[in-house]
XYZ file of N, CA and C in Angstrom:
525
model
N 17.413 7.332 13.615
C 16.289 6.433 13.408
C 15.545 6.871 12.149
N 15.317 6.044 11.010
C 14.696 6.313 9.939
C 12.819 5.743 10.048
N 12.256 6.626 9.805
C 11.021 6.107 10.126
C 10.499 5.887 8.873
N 9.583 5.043 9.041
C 8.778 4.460 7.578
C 7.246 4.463 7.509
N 6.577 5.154 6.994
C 5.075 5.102 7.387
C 4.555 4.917 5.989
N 3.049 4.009 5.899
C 2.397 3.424 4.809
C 0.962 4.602 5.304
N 0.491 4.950 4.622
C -0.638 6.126 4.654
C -1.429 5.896 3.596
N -3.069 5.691 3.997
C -3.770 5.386 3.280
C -3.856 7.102 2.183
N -4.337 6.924 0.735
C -4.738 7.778 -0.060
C -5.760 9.297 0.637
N -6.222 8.867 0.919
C -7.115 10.588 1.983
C -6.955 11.239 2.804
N -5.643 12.161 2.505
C -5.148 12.712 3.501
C -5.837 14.202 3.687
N -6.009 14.540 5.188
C -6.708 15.480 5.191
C -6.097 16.769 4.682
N -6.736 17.827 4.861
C -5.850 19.627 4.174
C -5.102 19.864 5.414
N -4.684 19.014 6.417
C -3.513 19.583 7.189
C -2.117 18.539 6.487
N -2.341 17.884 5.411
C -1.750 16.963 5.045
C -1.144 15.350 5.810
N -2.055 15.199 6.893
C -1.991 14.368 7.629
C -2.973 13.070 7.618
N -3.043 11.858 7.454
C -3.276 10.743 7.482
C -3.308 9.359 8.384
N -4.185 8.816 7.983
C -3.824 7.676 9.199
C -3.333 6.243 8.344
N -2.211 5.546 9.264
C -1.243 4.723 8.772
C -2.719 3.322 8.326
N -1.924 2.645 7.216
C -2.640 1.818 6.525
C -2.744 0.436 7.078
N -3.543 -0.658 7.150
C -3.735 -1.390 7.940
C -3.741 -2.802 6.594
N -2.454 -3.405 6.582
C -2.878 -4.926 6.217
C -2.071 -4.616 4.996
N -0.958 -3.511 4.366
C 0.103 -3.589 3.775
C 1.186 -4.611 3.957
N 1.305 -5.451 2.758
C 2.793 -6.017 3.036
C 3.804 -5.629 2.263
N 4.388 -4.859 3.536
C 5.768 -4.192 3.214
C 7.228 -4.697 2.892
N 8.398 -4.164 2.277
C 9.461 -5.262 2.398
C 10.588 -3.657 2.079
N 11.490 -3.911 3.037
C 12.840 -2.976 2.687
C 14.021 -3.678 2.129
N 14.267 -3.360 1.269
C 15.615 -4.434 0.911
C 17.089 -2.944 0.264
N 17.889 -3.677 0.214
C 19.203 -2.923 -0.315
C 19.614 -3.044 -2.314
N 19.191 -2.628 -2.804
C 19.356 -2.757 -4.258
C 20.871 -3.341 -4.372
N 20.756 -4.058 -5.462
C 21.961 -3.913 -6.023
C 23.190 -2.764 -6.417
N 24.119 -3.396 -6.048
C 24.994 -1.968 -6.211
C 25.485 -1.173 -5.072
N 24.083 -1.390 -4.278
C 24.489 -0.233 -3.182
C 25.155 -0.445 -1.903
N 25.982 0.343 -1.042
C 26.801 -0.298 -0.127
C 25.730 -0.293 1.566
N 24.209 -0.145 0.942
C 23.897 0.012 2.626
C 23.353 -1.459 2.620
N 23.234 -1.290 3.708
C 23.224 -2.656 4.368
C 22.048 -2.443 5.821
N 21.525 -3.494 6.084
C 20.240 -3.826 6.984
C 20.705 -5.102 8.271
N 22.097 -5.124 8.104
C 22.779 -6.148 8.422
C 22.779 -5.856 10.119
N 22.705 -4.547 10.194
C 22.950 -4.508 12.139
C 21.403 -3.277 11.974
N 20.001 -3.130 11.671
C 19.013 -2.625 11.759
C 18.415 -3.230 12.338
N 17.460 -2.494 13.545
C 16.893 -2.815 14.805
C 15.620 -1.995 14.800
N 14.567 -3.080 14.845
C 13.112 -2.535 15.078
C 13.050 -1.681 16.224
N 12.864 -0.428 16.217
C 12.499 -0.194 17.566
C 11.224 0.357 17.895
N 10.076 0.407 16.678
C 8.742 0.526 17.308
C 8.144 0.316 16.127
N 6.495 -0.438 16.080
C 6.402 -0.586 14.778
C 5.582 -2.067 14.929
N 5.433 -2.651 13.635
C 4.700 -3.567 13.200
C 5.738 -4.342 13.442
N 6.100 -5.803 13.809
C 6.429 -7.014 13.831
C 7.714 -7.093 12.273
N 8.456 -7.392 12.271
C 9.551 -7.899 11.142
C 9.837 -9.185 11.040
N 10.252 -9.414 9.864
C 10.736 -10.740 9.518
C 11.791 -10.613 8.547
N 12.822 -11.365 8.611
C 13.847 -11.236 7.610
C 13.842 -12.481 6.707
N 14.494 -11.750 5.706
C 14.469 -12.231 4.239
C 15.873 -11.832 3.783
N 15.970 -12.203 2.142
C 17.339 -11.922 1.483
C 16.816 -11.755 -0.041
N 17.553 -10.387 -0.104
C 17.158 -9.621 -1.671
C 18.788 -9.489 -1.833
N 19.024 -9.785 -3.344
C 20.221 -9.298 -3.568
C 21.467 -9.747 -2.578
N 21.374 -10.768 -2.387
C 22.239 -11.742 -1.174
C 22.574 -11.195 -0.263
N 21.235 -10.250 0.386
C 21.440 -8.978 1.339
C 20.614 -9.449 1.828
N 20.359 -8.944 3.304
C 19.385 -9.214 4.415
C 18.059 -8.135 3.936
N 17.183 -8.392 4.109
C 15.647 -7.720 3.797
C 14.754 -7.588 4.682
N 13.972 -6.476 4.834
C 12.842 -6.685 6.082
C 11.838 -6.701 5.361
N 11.054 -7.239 6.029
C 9.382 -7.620 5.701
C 8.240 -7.625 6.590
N 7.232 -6.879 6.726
C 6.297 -6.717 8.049
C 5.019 -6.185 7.190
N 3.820 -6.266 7.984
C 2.237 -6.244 7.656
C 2.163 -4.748 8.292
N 1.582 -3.691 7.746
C 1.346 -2.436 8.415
C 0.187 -2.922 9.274
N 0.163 -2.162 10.492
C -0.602 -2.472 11.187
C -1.934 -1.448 11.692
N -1.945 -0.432 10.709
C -2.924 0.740 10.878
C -2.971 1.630 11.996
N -1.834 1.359 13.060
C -1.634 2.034 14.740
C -0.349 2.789 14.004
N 0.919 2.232 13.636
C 2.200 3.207 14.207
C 2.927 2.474 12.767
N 3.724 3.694 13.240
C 4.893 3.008 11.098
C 5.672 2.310 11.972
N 6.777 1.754 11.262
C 8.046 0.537 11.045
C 9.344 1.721 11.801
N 10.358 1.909 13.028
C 10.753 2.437 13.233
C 11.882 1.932 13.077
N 12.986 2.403 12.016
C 14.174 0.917 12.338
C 15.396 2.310 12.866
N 16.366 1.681 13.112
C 17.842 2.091 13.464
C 18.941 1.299 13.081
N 19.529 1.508 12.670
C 21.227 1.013 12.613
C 20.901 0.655 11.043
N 20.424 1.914 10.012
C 20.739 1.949 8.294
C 21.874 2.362 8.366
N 22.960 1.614 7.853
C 24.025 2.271 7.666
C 23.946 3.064 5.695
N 24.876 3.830 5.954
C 25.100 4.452 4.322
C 24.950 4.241 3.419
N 23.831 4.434 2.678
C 23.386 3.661 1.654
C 22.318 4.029 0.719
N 21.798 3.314 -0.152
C 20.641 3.577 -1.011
C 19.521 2.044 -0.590
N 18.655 2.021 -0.212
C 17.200 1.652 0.476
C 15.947 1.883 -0.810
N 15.285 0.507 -0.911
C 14.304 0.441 -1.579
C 13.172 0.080 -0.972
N 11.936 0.861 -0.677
C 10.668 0.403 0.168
C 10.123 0.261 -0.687
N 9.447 -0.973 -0.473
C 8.167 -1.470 -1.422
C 7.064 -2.426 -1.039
N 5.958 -2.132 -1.260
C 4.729 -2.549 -1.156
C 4.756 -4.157 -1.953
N 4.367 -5.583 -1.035
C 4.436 -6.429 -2.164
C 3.150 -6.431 -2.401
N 1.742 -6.380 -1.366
C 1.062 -6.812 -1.506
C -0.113 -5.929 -1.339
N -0.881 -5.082 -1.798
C -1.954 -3.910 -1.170
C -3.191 -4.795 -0.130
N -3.395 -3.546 0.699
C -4.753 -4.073 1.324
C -6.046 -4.450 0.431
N -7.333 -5.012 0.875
C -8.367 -5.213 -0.023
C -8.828 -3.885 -0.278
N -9.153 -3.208 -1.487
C -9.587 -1.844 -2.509
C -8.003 -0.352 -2.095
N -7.086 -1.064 -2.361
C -5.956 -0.169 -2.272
C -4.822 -0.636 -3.403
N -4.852 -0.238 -4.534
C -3.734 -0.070 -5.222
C -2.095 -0.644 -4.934
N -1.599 -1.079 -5.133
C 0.365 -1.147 -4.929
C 0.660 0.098 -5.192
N 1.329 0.525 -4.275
C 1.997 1.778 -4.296
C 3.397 1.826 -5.405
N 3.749 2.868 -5.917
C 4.823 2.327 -6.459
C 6.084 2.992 -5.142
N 7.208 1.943 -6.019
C 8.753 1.760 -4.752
C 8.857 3.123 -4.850
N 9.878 2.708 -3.422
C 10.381 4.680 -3.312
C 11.646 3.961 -2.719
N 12.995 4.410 -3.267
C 13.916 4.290 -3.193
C 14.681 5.874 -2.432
N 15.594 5.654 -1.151
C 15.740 6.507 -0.344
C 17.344 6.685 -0.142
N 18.118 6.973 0.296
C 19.525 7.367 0.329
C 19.925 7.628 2.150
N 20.557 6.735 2.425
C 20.306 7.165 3.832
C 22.405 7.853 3.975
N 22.558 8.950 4.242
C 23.702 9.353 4.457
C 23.787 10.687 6.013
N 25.156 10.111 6.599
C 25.028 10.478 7.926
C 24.020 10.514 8.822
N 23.267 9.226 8.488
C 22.298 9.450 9.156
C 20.956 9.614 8.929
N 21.024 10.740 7.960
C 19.811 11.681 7.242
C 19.382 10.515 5.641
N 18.175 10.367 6.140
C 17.316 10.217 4.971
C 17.058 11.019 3.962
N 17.564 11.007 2.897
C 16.646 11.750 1.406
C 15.967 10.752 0.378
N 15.029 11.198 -0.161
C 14.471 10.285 -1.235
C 15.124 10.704 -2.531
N 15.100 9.921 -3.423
C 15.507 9.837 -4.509
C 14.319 10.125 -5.095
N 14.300 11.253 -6.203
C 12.658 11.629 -7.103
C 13.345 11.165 -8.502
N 12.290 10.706 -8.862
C 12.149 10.383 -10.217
C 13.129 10.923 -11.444
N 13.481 12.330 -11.296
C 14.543 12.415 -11.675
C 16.080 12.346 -11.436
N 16.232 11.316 -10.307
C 17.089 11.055 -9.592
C 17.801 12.136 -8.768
N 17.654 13.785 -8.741
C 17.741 14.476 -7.738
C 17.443 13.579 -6.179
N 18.199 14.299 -5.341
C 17.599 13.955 -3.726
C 16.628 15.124 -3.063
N 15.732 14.198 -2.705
C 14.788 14.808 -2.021
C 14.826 14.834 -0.438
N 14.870 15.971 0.411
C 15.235 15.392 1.734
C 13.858 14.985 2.360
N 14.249 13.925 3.134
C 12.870 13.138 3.494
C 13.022 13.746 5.437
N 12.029 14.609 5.212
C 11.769 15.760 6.767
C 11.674 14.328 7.858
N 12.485 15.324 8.564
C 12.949 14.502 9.970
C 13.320 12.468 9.860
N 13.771 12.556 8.914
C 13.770 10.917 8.464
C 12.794 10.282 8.366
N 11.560 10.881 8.236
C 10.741 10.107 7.523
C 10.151 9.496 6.439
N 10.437 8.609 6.127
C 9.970 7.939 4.351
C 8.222 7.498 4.248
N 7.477 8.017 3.684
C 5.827 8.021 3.437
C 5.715 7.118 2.173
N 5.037 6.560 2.215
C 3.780 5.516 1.303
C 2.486 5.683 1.347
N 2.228 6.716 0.482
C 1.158 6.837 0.121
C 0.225 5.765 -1.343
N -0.977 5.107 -0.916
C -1.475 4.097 -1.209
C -2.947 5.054 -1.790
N -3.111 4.435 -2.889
C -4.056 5.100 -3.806
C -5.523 4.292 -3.103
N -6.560 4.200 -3.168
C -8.160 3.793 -3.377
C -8.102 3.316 -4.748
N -8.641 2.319 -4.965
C -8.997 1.655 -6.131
C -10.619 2.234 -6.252
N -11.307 3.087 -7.194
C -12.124 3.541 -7.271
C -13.282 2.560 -7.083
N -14.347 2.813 -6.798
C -15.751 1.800 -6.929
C -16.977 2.837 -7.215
N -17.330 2.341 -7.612
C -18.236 3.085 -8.919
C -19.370 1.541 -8.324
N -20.647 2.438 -7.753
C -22.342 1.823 -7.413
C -23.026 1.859 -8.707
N -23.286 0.635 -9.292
C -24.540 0.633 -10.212
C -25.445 -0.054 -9.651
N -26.925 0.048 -10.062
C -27.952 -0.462 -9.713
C -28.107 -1.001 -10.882
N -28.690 -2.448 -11.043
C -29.396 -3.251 -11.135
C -30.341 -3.569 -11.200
N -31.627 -3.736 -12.461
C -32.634 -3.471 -12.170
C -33.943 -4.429 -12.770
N -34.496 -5.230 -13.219
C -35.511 -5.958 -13.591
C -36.574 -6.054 -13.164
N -37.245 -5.353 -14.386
C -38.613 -4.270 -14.055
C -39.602 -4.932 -14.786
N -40.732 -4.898 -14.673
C -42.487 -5.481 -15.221
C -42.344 -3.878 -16.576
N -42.790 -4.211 -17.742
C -42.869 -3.152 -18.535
C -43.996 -2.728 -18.368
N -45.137 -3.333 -18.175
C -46.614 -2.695 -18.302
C -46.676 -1.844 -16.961
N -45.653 -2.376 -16.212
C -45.754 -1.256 -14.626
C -44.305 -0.699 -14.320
N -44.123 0.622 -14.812
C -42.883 0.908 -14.461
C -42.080 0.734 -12.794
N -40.917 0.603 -12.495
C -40.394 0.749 -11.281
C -41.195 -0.466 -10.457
N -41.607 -1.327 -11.096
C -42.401 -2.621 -10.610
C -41.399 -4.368 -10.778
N -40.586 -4.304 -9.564
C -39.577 -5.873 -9.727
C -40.390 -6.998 -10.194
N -39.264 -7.373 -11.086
C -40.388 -9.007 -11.462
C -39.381 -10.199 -10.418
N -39.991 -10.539 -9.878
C -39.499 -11.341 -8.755
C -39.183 -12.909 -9.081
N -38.020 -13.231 -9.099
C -37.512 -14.479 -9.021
C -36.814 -14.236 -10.384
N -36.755 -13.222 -10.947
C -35.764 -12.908 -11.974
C -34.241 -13.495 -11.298
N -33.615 -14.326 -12.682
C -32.157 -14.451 -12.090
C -31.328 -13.260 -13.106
N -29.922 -12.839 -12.822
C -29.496 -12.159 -13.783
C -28.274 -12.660 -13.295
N -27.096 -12.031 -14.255
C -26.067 -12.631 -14.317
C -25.048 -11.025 -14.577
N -23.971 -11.023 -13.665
C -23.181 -9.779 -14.033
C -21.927 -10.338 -14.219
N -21.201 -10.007 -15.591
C -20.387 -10.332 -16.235
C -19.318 -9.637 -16.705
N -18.036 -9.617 -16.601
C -17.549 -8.075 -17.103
C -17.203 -8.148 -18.463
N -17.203 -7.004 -19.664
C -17.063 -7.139 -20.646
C -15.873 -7.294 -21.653
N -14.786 -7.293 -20.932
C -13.377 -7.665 -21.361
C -12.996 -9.362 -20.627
N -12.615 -10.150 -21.400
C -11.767 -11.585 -21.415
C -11.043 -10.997 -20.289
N -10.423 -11.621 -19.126
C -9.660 -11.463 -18.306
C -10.024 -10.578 -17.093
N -11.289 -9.863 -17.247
C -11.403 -8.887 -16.274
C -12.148 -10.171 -14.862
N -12.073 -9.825 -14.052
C -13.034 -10.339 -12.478
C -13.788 -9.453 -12.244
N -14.415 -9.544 -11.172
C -14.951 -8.693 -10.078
C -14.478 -9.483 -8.844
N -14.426 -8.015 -8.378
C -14.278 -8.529 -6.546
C -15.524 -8.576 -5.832
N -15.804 -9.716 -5.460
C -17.023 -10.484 -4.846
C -17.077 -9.519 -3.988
N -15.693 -9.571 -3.023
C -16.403 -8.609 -1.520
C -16.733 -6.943 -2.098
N -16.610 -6.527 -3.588
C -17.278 -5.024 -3.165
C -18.543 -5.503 -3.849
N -18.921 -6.599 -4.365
C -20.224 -6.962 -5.005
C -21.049 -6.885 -3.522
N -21.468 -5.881 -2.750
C -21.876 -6.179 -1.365
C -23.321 -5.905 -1.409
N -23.736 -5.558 -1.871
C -25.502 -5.720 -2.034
C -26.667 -6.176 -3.041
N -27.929 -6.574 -2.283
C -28.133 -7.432 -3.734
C -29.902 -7.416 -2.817
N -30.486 -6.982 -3.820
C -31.780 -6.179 -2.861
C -33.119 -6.605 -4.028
N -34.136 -7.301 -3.439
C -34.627 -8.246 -3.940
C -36.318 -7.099 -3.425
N -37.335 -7.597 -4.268
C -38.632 -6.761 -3.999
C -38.916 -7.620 -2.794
């Protein structure tokens, strides 16, 4: 059984974490490679749905912040996990491509060495998108730290193309 767990960015100093809630995940078989998802069986885990990558069968499921994706029946192969979609203030993780032989999971590192992935488990670790609090402020000059009330203002970001995300725009504090 190869296990798959999505782990939010703050893991404590025992190196342990709690699974991420509202990831959409997807396992598919790269090109090239001879494993296959063709007889893989959920056996504990978030909900699946199948798809087709590479005229290969694909899984796809929402992390559910309780328990990882538990599958069985990877046959021999090379396995690509990937994040399509991050939760709200969480980064896309980047893919992690895995090697499943006799059984045993290893990851593939960046320098294409194998990494053995302990007790078959494959981790996704998901960054925090930083947020940075500014205050806001429109003040009376003749009275310092004094709101002038019914002031409108306007927050704008200073690069063409940038947004803000409304939902961390979460406070807005009036005299």
């Amino acid at each position: 059984v190869v296990v798959l767990h999505l782990f939010q960015q703050a893991l404590g100093l025992d190196g342990k974490g709690s699974e991420l809630d509202g990831a959409k995940m997807q396992l598919y078989v790269p090109e090239g490679s001879n494993g296959s998802l063709a007889v893989a069986k959920r056996e504990s885990g978030p909900v699946i749905s199948e798809t087709t990558v590479n005229n290969k069968k694909a899984i796809n499921w929402t992390s559910d912040g309780k328990s990882p994706l538990e599958l069985s029946g990877l046959t021999d192969g090379t396995y690509v996990l990937k994040e399509t979609a991050a939760p709200k203030g969480y980064k896309v993780a980047t893919e992690i491509t895995f090697v499943v032989k006799d059984g045993k999971a290893s990851l593939v590192s960046a320098d294409a060495s194998l990494v053995e992935a302990k007790d078959n488990v494959v981790v996704m670790i998901d960054d925090a998108i930083p947020v940075t609090e500014v205050v806001i402020s429109k003040q009376k000059l003749a009275v310092a730290g004094e709101e002038i009330s019914g002031a409108n203002l306007e927050l704008k970001p200073a690069t063409d193309g940038l947004t803000f995300d409304t939902d961390l725009v979460a406070r807005v504090q009036g005299p």
